[in-house]
Amino acid sequence: MSALLAFIGSFATSLTFNIKGHKLIFAGFSGMIGSVVYSVVMRITGHSNFAILIGAIAVGLYSETAARVLKSPATIFSIPGILPLVPGIAAYEMIRFLVNNELISAIGKLTETVSGAGSIAFGIMIVTAVFRFLTRARRANNEKSKT
Amino acid sequence: MRLADLMNVALKAGEIMLRSGAEIYRVEETIVRICESYEVQCESFVLPTGIFISLADGEGGTNTAFRRIRDRKVDLTGIDRVNSLSRRIQKTRPDFGIVLRELKEIENTAKHGFPVRLTATGLGSFAFTLHFNGSLYDSLAALVIGCISYSAREILTRKGLFLFLENLLAGLITGFLSTAAVDLFPELDGYRIIIGSVLMYLPGVSITNSIKDALYGDLVASTTRLAEAILLVTVLAAGIGVALVICANRR
């Protein structure tokens, strides 16, 4: 059920980013995969930042693969895909604490929100770096075999 | 004049990509790819707000041009199409006229209209509120609030006011309306409504591009985009916060 919601959410976001045609469906799947991986890892380890990291890595792997299969930039799939992973509940509790003037609790939630966002960034970063390294290695190999 | 035509094509392609929110390395690579397909040596230097291209004229001199990019609008399909066009140029080397016409066509292709985007925003707000454990009624409220704040944001965008103000307004409206909704129906959870309907305004493109630019060594673009993203989020949060504090103190 949560997976379906993530799919609809990512699908809707990609519409506002002006993605068209069958690529919309693939962008929706990206969000679904991220959120499924997140909830599985969350259930096993109970550590939300780690789960977000693994979820972001899954989104990154999916978007780089989809980019190569569909011959489009990877960002088309990764931008909508990371949205369901955004630590919305932590942000929500932070605003609530801030409005009630409970500053210490708000700082705790702020840390949780920022580290969640950092996990997303780091996950995408790892995957992009690895894929870039692989493409480079392959290109170098091709040029070597030509000469 | 062959070189001038090539310059024109390369600038136009770069302009469309950068306007649509492409990463810096992708714009630079595309420009170099187009020029080298026609066997002209080329260097390109791209900033988030401008494009510099330098072409070797084959007699030891260089021709340089630059173009300033002022407005930006996310259009991932545009990036995709220019990207595949440049790969096609590499293979078939079509006439400059044909390429230029296709670029113009890409630039003028209709984007999703306002009704489609409005529906998408409503649907997204609905789905994300449910996703963050909101109840069905929370999600319905988020759907309505998301649509209203998106319409207001669209009006400001059409008036051409700057980006940060739009997010402030969206935050304010979301804050006020969700408090009003909770006043009318006390069983609703105002904060979940806010999170669900505001998630669509998060600067996903800026953040993702900032990460990728950093990885490809475009540090200037990376830091400016990160700053842009942080500003956008802060302004949005400030809008919500101001609305909530005003509402909390009204009695």
GROMACS .gro file of C-alpha atoms in nm:
model
  398
    1MET     CA    1   0.000   0.000   0.000
    2SER     CA    2   0.277   0.240   0.097
    3ALA     CA    3   0.460   0.136  -0.220
    4LEU     CA    4   0.161   0.228  -0.432
    5LEU     CA    5   0.142   0.568  -0.261
    6ALA     CA    6   0.509   0.630  -0.328
    7PHE     CA    7   0.449   0.538  -0.692
    8ILE     CA    8   0.162   0.787  -0.723
    9GLY     CA    9   0.361   1.055  -0.544
   10SER     CA   10   0.667   1.019  -0.769
   11PHE     CA   11   0.447   0.996  -1.077
   12ALA     CA   12   0.274   1.322  -0.982
   13THR     CA   13   0.602   1.500  -0.913
   14SER     CA   14   0.744   1.396  -1.248
   15LEU     CA   15   0.438   1.549  -1.415
   16THR     CA   16   0.521   1.886  -1.259
   17PHE     CA   17   0.881   1.844  -1.383
   18ASN     CA   18   0.741   1.805  -1.737
   19ILE     CA   19   0.844   1.444  -1.794
   20LYS     CA   20   0.633   1.286  -2.070
   21GLY     CA   21   0.507   0.955  -2.202
   22HIS     CA   22   0.623   0.613  -2.086
   23LYS     CA   23   0.911   0.764  -1.887
   24LEU     CA   24   0.654   0.884  -1.630
   25ILE     CA   25   0.581   0.523  -1.537
   26PHE     CA   26   0.951   0.447  -1.494
   27ALA     CA   27   0.994   0.758  -1.278
   28GLY     CA   28   0.706   0.637  -1.060
   29PHE     CA   29   0.868   0.295  -1.018
   30SER     CA   30   1.183   0.469  -0.900
   31GLY     CA   31   0.996   0.618  -0.603
   32MET     CA   32   0.829   0.283  -0.536
   33ILE     CA   33   1.159   0.092  -0.527
   34GLY     CA   34   1.315   0.347  -0.292
   35SER     CA   35   1.028   0.332  -0.049
   36VAL     CA   36   1.005  -0.051  -0.054
   37VAL     CA   37   1.378  -0.089   0.013
   38TYR     CA   38   1.352   0.175   0.285
   39SER     CA   39   1.072  -0.004   0.470
   40VAL     CA   40   1.240  -0.346   0.442
   41VAL     CA   41   1.573  -0.219   0.579
   42MET     CA   42   1.385  -0.019   0.842
   43ARG     CA   43   1.208  -0.333   0.959
   44ILE     CA   44   1.532  -0.533   0.981
   45THR     CA   45   1.767  -0.278   1.139
   46GLY     CA   46   1.531  -0.022   1.294
   47HIS     CA   47   1.777   0.254   1.202
   48SER     CA   48   1.607   0.519   0.991
   49ASN     CA   49   1.913   0.700   0.853
   50PHE     CA   50   2.072   0.374   0.743
   51ALA     CA   51   1.744   0.272   0.581
   52ILE     CA   52   1.725   0.605   0.395
   53LEU     CA   53   2.084   0.556   0.275
   54ILE     CA   54   2.014   0.208   0.140
   55GLY     CA   55   1.689   0.333  -0.015
   56ALA     CA   56   1.873   0.616  -0.189
   57ILE     CA   57   2.135   0.371  -0.318
   58ALA     CA   58   1.853   0.156  -0.457
   59VAL     CA   59   1.699   0.462  -0.628
   60GLY     CA   60   2.040   0.553  -0.770
   61LEU     CA   61   2.106   0.201  -0.903
   62TYR     CA   62   1.759   0.189  -1.057
   63SER     CA   63   1.789   0.530  -1.224
   64GLU     CA   64   2.136   0.466  -1.367
   65THR     CA   65   2.016   0.133  -1.508
   66ALA     CA   66   1.695   0.283  -1.646
   67ALA     CA   67   1.899   0.569  -1.795
   68ARG     CA   68   2.114   0.323  -1.988
   69VAL     CA   69   1.822   0.112  -2.103
   70LEU     CA   70   1.600   0.405  -2.209
   71LYS     CA   71   1.890   0.627  -2.321
   72SER     CA   72   1.790   0.928  -2.110
   73PRO     CA   73   1.966   1.128  -1.838
   74ALA     CA   74   1.962   0.949  -1.502
   75THR     CA   75   1.828   1.256  -1.321
   76ILE     CA   76   1.487   1.205  -1.484
   77PHE     CA   77   1.441   0.900  -1.265
   78SER     CA   78   1.638   0.993  -0.955
   79ILE     CA   79   1.479   1.334  -0.886
   80PRO     CA   80   1.121   1.204  -0.843
   81GLY     CA   81   1.255   0.884  -0.686
   82ILE     CA   82   1.412   1.039  -0.379
   83LEU     CA   83   1.106   1.240  -0.274
   84PRO     CA   84   0.929   0.959  -0.081
   85LEU     CA   85   1.253   0.911   0.118
   86VAL     CA   86   1.259   1.271   0.240
   87PRO     CA   87   1.242   1.265   0.622
   88GLY     CA   88   0.903   1.434   0.629
   89ILE     CA   89   0.793   1.307   0.969
   90ALA     CA   90   1.108   1.438   1.139
   91ALA     CA   91   1.058   1.775   0.969
   92TYR     CA   92   0.695   1.772   1.081
   93GLU     CA   93   0.787   1.710   1.443
   94MET     CA   94   1.058   1.976   1.424
   95ILE     CA   95   0.806   2.241   1.314
   96ARG     CA   96   0.570   2.134   1.589
   97PHE     CA   97   0.841   2.168   1.857
   98LEU     CA   98   0.951   2.503   1.716
   99VAL     CA   99   0.600   2.647   1.722
  100ASN     CA  100   0.553   2.523   2.081
  101ASN     CA  101   0.884   2.689   2.177
  102GLU     CA  102   1.049   2.359   2.278
  103LEU     CA  103   1.383   2.448   2.127
  104ILE     CA  104   1.594   2.158   2.260
  105SER     CA  105   1.360   1.895   2.118
  106ALA     CA  106   1.345   2.094   1.793
  107ILE     CA  107   1.726   2.075   1.760
  108GLY     CA  108   1.710   1.697   1.799
  109LYS     CA  109   1.453   1.673   1.520
  110LEU     CA  110   1.649   1.920   1.307
  111THR     CA  111   1.954   1.693   1.334
  112GLU     CA  112   1.742   1.396   1.234
  113THR     CA  113   1.603   1.584   0.932
  114VAL     CA  114   1.941   1.711   0.813
  115SER     CA  115   2.112   1.374   0.855
  116GLY     CA  116   1.826   1.209   0.666
  117ALA     CA  117   1.870   1.453   0.379
  118GLY     CA  118   2.245   1.394   0.395
  119SER     CA  119   2.190   1.018   0.370
  120ILE     CA  120   1.989   1.067   0.052
  121ALA     CA  121   2.264   1.284  -0.097
  122PHE     CA  122   2.535   1.040   0.004
  123GLY     CA  123   2.347   0.741  -0.139
  124ILE     CA  124   2.300   0.906  -0.479
  125MET     CA  125   2.661   1.023  -0.470
  126ILE     CA  126   2.804   0.673  -0.415
  127VAL     CA  127   2.606   0.525  -0.703
  128THR     CA  128   2.691   0.807  -0.947
  129ALA     CA  129   3.060   0.781  -0.858
  130VAL     CA  130   3.069   0.405  -0.910
  131PHE     CA  131   2.881   0.420  -1.240
  132ARG     CA  132   3.102   0.703  -1.364
  133PHE     CA  133   3.411   0.502  -1.276
  134LEU     CA  134   3.275   0.198  -1.463
  135THR     CA  135   3.186   0.399  -1.779
  136ARG     CA  136   3.529   0.556  -1.779
  137ALA     CA  137   3.702   0.222  -1.739
  138ARG     CA  138   3.496   0.079  -2.025
  139ARG     CA  139   3.568   0.376  -2.251
  140ALA     CA  140   3.941   0.343  -2.180
  141ASN     CA  141   3.921  -0.028  -2.262
  142ASN     CA  142   3.744   0.043  -2.592
  143GLU     CA  143   4.008   0.292  -2.698
  144LYS     CA  144   4.283   0.049  -2.607
  145SER     CA  145   4.126  -0.228  -2.815
  146LYS     CA  146   4.091   0.012  -3.113
  147THR     CA  147   4.462   0.090  -3.132
  148MET     CA  148   2.983   3.124  -4.248
  149ARG     CA  149   3.029   2.777  -4.116
  150LEU     CA  150   3.190   2.853  -3.781
  151ALA     CA  151   2.930   3.113  -3.687
  152ASP     CA  152   2.650   2.867  -3.765
  153LEU     CA  153   2.812   2.600  -3.552
  154MET     CA  154   2.854   2.850  -3.270
  155ASN     CA  155   2.487   2.937  -3.299
  156VAL     CA  156   2.379   2.573  -3.282
  157ALA     CA  157   2.605   2.493  -2.987
  158LEU     CA  158   2.492   2.800  -2.793
  159LYS     CA  159   2.125   2.724  -2.855
  160ALA     CA  160   2.163   2.361  -2.745
  161GLY     CA  161   2.348   2.465  -2.430
  162GLU     CA  162   2.096   2.736  -2.357
  163ILE     CA  163   1.797   2.501  -2.375
  164MET     CA  164   1.967   2.243  -2.152
  165LEU     CA  165   2.078   2.492  -1.889
  166ARG     CA  166   1.738   2.663  -1.887
  167SER     CA  167   1.568   2.329  -1.832
  168GLY     CA  168   1.783   2.248  -1.531
  169ALA     CA  169   2.056   2.017  -1.663
  170GLU     CA  170   2.379   1.944  -1.476
  171ILE     CA  171   2.682   2.153  -1.573
  172TYR     CA  172   2.893   1.862  -1.697
  173ARG     CA  173   2.608   1.749  -1.922
  174VAL     CA  174   2.580   2.093  -2.086
  175GLU     CA  175   2.957   2.115  -2.135
  176GLU     CA  176   2.978   1.762  -2.276
  177THR     CA  177   2.689   1.821  -2.514
  178ILE     CA  178   2.844   2.141  -2.654
  179VAL     CA  179   3.182   1.973  -2.704
  180ARG     CA  180   3.013   1.667  -2.856
  181ILE     CA  181   2.824   1.879  -3.110
  182CYS     CA  182   3.133   2.077  -3.209
  183GLU     CA  183   3.360   1.777  -3.237
  184SER     CA  184   3.107   1.598  -3.457
  185TYR     CA  185   3.178   1.871  -3.714
  186GLU     CA  186   3.551   1.833  -3.648
  187VAL     CA  187   3.594   2.170  -3.481
  188GLN     CA  188   3.803   2.190  -3.166
  189CYS     CA  189   3.605   2.338  -2.883
  190GLU     CA  190   3.625   2.436  -2.519
  191SER     CA  191   3.317   2.517  -2.318
  192PHE     CA  192   3.284   2.667  -1.974
  193VAL     CA  193   2.939   2.669  -1.819
  194LEU     CA  194   2.817   2.841  -1.507
  195PRO     CA  195   2.461   2.810  -1.371
  196THR     CA  196   2.393   3.158  -1.514
  197GLY     CA  197   2.589   3.162  -1.839
  198ILE     CA  198   2.761   2.967  -2.117
  199PHE     CA  199   3.106   3.039  -2.263
  200ILE     CA  200   3.214   2.866  -2.585
  201SER     CA  201   3.545   2.895  -2.761
  202LEU     CA  202   3.594   2.739  -3.108
  203ALA     CA  203   3.926   2.696  -3.289
  204ASP     CA  204   3.898   2.841  -3.642
  205GLY     CA  205   4.168   2.609  -3.780
  206GLU     CA  206   4.411   2.893  -3.857
  207GLY     CA  207   4.550   2.931  -3.510
  208GLY     CA  208   4.285   3.176  -3.386
  209THR     CA  209   3.977   3.124  -3.170
  210ASN     CA  210   3.620   3.247  -3.184
  211THR     CA  211   3.454   3.298  -2.850
  212ALA     CA  212   3.095   3.369  -2.762
  213PHE     CA  213   2.897   3.365  -2.446
  214ARG     CA  214   2.534   3.369  -2.354
  215ARG     CA  215   2.374   3.482  -2.031
  216ILE     CA  216   2.097   3.263  -1.886
  217ARG     CA  217   1.853   3.457  -1.674
  218ASP     CA  218   1.542   3.252  -1.616
  219ARG     CA  219   1.526   2.883  -1.544
  220LYS     CA  220   1.232   2.644  -1.557
  221VAL     CA  221   1.252   2.273  -1.486
  222ASP     CA  222   1.181   2.073  -1.802
  223LEU     CA  223   1.338   1.728  -1.788
  224THR     CA  224   1.196   1.627  -2.127
  225GLY     CA  225   1.381   1.917  -2.291
  226ILE     CA  226   1.712   1.798  -2.145
  227ASP     CA  227   1.641   1.447  -2.260
  228ARG     CA  228   1.562   1.555  -2.616
  229VAL     CA  229   1.864   1.783  -2.662
  230ASN     CA  230   2.079   1.506  -2.518
  231SER     CA  231   1.960   1.248  -2.770
  232LEU     CA  232   1.975   1.507  -3.051
  233SER     CA  233   2.343   1.565  -2.978
  234ARG     CA  234   2.409   1.191  -2.995
  235ARG     CA  235   2.227   1.177  -3.328
  236ILE     CA  236   2.439   1.468  -3.456
  237GLN     CA  237   2.748   1.270  -3.362
  238LYS     CA  238   2.633   0.978  -3.580
  239THR     CA  239   2.473   1.144  -3.883
  240ARG     CA  240   2.612   1.502  -3.892
  241PRO     CA  241   2.301   1.675  -4.030
  242ASP     CA  242   2.294   2.025  -4.178
  243PHE     CA  243   2.306   2.318  -3.932
  244GLY     CA  244   1.969   2.439  -4.059
  245ILE     CA  245   1.803   2.109  -3.974
  246VAL     CA  246   1.960   2.100  -3.627
  247LEU     CA  247   1.861   2.458  -3.555
  248ARG     CA  248   1.504   2.392  -3.663
  249GLU     CA  249   1.484   2.087  -3.437
  250LEU     CA  250   1.627   2.285  -3.143
  251LYS     CA  251   1.366   2.557  -3.197
  252GLU     CA  252   1.102   2.287  -3.210
  253ILE     CA  253   1.223   2.142  -2.877
  254GLU     CA  254   1.221   2.490  -2.725
  255ASN     CA  255   0.866   2.562  -2.838
  256THR     CA  256   0.710   2.224  -2.763
  257ALA     CA  257   0.418   2.272  -2.529
  258LYS     CA  258   0.483   2.173  -2.170
  259HIS     CA  259   0.221   2.013  -1.951
  260GLY     CA  260  -0.056   2.269  -1.914
  261PHE     CA  261  -0.165   2.422  -1.587
  262PRO     CA  262  -0.465   2.186  -1.535
  263VAL     CA  263  -0.241   1.879  -1.568
  264ARG     CA  264   0.016   2.017  -1.326
  265LEU     CA  265  -0.257   2.123  -1.083
  266THR     CA  266  -0.409   1.774  -1.085
  267ALA     CA  267  -0.063   1.627  -1.039
  268THR     CA  268   0.003   1.851  -0.740
  269GLY     CA  269  -0.326   1.757  -0.579
  270LEU     CA  270  -0.267   1.388  -0.642
  271GLY     CA  271   0.089   1.412  -0.510
  272SER     CA  272  -0.016   1.596  -0.193
  273PHE     CA  273  -0.284   1.333  -0.135
  274ALA     CA  274  -0.045   1.041  -0.185
  275PHE     CA  275   0.239   1.189   0.022
  276THR     CA  276   0.013   1.272   0.317
  277LEU     CA  277  -0.111   0.912   0.322
  278HIS     CA  278   0.250   0.797   0.280
  279PHE     CA  279   0.349   0.990   0.594
  280ASN     CA  280   0.079   0.807   0.797
  281GLY     CA  281  -0.191   1.070   0.761
  282SER     CA  282  -0.555   0.964   0.772
  283LEU     CA  283  -0.779   0.969   0.466
  284TYR     CA  284  -0.936   1.299   0.578
  285ASP     CA  285  -0.591   1.455   0.628
  286SER     CA  286  -0.505   1.357   0.273
  287LEU     CA  287  -0.824   1.501   0.129
  288ALA     CA  288  -0.753   1.829   0.309
  289ALA     CA  289  -0.395   1.822   0.176
  290LEU     CA  290  -0.531   1.770  -0.175
  291VAL     CA  291  -0.744   2.085  -0.154
  292ILE     CA  292  -0.475   2.294   0.018
  293GLY     CA  293  -0.207   2.174  -0.224
  294CYS     CA  294  -0.422   2.279  -0.520
  295ILE     CA  295  -0.496   2.623  -0.375
  296SER     CA  296  -0.135   2.701  -0.284
  297TYR     CA  297  -0.014   2.574  -0.622
  298SER     CA  298  -0.259   2.802  -0.804
  299ALA     CA  299  -0.143   3.101  -0.599
  300ARG     CA  300   0.219   3.009  -0.674
  301GLU     CA  301   0.142   2.982  -1.044
  302ILE     CA  302  -0.011   3.331  -1.047
  303LEU     CA  303   0.305   3.475  -0.891
  304THR     CA  304   0.522   3.284  -1.138
  305ARG     CA  305   0.329   3.427  -1.431
  306LYS     CA  306   0.366   3.777  -1.287
  307GLY     CA  307   0.740   3.711  -1.303
  308LEU     CA  308   0.827   3.778  -0.940
  309PHE     CA  309   1.136   3.602  -0.816
  310LEU     CA  310   1.143   3.241  -0.709
  311PHE     CA  311   1.195   3.285  -0.339
  312LEU     CA  312   0.881   3.491  -0.292
  313GLU     CA  313   0.669   3.221  -0.455
  314ASN     CA  314   0.783   2.964  -0.202
  315LEU     CA  315   0.723   3.206   0.085
  316LEU     CA  316   0.368   3.259  -0.036
  317ALA     CA  317   0.311   2.885  -0.081
  318GLY     CA  318   0.433   2.824   0.274
  319LEU     CA  319   0.216   3.102   0.418
  320ILE     CA  320  -0.098   2.982   0.241
  321THR     CA  321  -0.038   2.621   0.342
  322GLY     CA  322   0.015   2.722   0.704
  323PHE     CA  323  -0.298   2.941   0.726
  324LEU     CA  324  -0.526   2.702   0.539
  325SER     CA  325  -0.424   2.395   0.736
  326THR     CA  326  -0.483   2.578   1.065
  327ALA     CA  327  -0.824   2.684   0.934
  328ALA     CA  328  -0.895   2.323   0.834
  329VAL     CA  329  -0.805   2.199   1.183
  330ASP     CA  330  -1.032   2.466   1.334
  331LEU     CA  331  -1.322   2.344   1.122
  332PHE     CA  332  -1.257   1.973   1.169
  333PRO     CA  333  -1.070   1.918   1.498
  334GLU     CA  334  -0.993   1.553   1.419
  335LEU     CA  335  -0.750   1.653   1.144
  336ASP     CA  336  -0.372   1.658   1.201
  337GLY     CA  337  -0.252   1.997   1.073
  338TYR     CA  338   0.119   1.917   1.058
  339ARG     CA  339   0.077   1.606   0.847
  340ILE     CA  340  -0.136   1.806   0.604
  341ILE     CA  341   0.139   2.067   0.582
  342ILE     CA  342   0.417   1.813   0.520
  343GLY     CA  343   0.214   1.631   0.257
  344SER     CA  344   0.115   1.939   0.061
  345VAL     CA  345   0.455   2.110   0.084
  346LEU     CA  346   0.668   1.814  -0.026
  347MET     CA  347   0.596   1.893  -0.391
  348TYR     CA  348   0.771   2.230  -0.355
  349LEU     CA  349   1.101   2.088  -0.232
  350PRO     CA  350   1.386   2.184  -0.468
  351GLY     CA  351   1.468   1.829  -0.574
  352VAL     CA  352   1.636   1.937  -0.897
  353SER     CA  353   1.871   2.184  -0.725
  354ILE     CA  354   1.976   1.931  -0.462
  355THR     CA  355   2.035   1.644  -0.706
  356ASN     CA  356   2.224   1.870  -0.947
  357SER     CA  357   2.433   2.008  -0.664
  358ILE     CA  358   2.547   1.655  -0.570
  359LYS     CA  359   2.625   1.561  -0.929
  360ASP     CA  360   2.808   1.888  -1.002
  361ALA     CA  361   3.025   1.832  -0.695
  362LEU     CA  362   3.114   1.482  -0.814
  363TYR     CA  363   3.215   1.608  -1.157
  364GLY     CA  364   3.432   1.881  -1.011
  365ASP     CA  365   3.210   2.180  -1.095
  366LEU     CA  366   3.251   2.328  -0.751
  367VAL     CA  367   3.117   2.674  -0.834
  368ALA     CA  368   2.791   2.536  -0.968
  369SER     CA  369   2.765   2.285  -0.686
  370THR     CA  370   2.791   2.542  -0.407
  371THR     CA  371   2.558   2.792  -0.574
  372ARG     CA  372   2.296   2.525  -0.630
  373LEU     CA  373   2.325   2.402  -0.274
  374ALA     CA  374   2.282   2.759  -0.152
  375GLU     CA  375   1.979   2.796  -0.379
  376ALA     CA  376   1.825   2.479  -0.240
  377ILE     CA  377   1.886   2.577   0.122
  378LEU     CA  378   1.738   2.922   0.057
  379LEU     CA  379   1.430   2.775  -0.107
  380VAL     CA  380   1.370   2.534   0.180
  381THR     CA  381   1.431   2.801   0.443
  382VAL     CA  382   1.192   3.043   0.277
  383LEU     CA  383   0.926   2.772   0.253
  384ALA     CA  384   0.973   2.678   0.619
  385ALA     CA  385   0.970   3.045   0.719
  386GLY     CA  386   0.636   3.092   0.544
  387ILE     CA  387   0.485   2.797   0.729
  388GLY     CA  388   0.637   2.903   1.059
  389VAL     CA  389   0.512   3.261   1.036
  390ALA     CA  390   0.161   3.143   0.951
  391LEU     CA  391   0.156   2.895   1.238
  392VAL     CA  392   0.286   3.144   1.497
  393ILE     CA  393   0.031   3.406   1.388
  394CYS     CA  394  -0.247   3.149   1.413
  395ALA     CA  395  -0.128   3.022   1.751
  396ASN     CA  396  -0.135   3.373   1.900
  397ARG     CA  397  -0.465   3.492   1.764
  398ARG     CA  398  -0.670   3.427   2.078
   0.00000   0.00000   0.00000
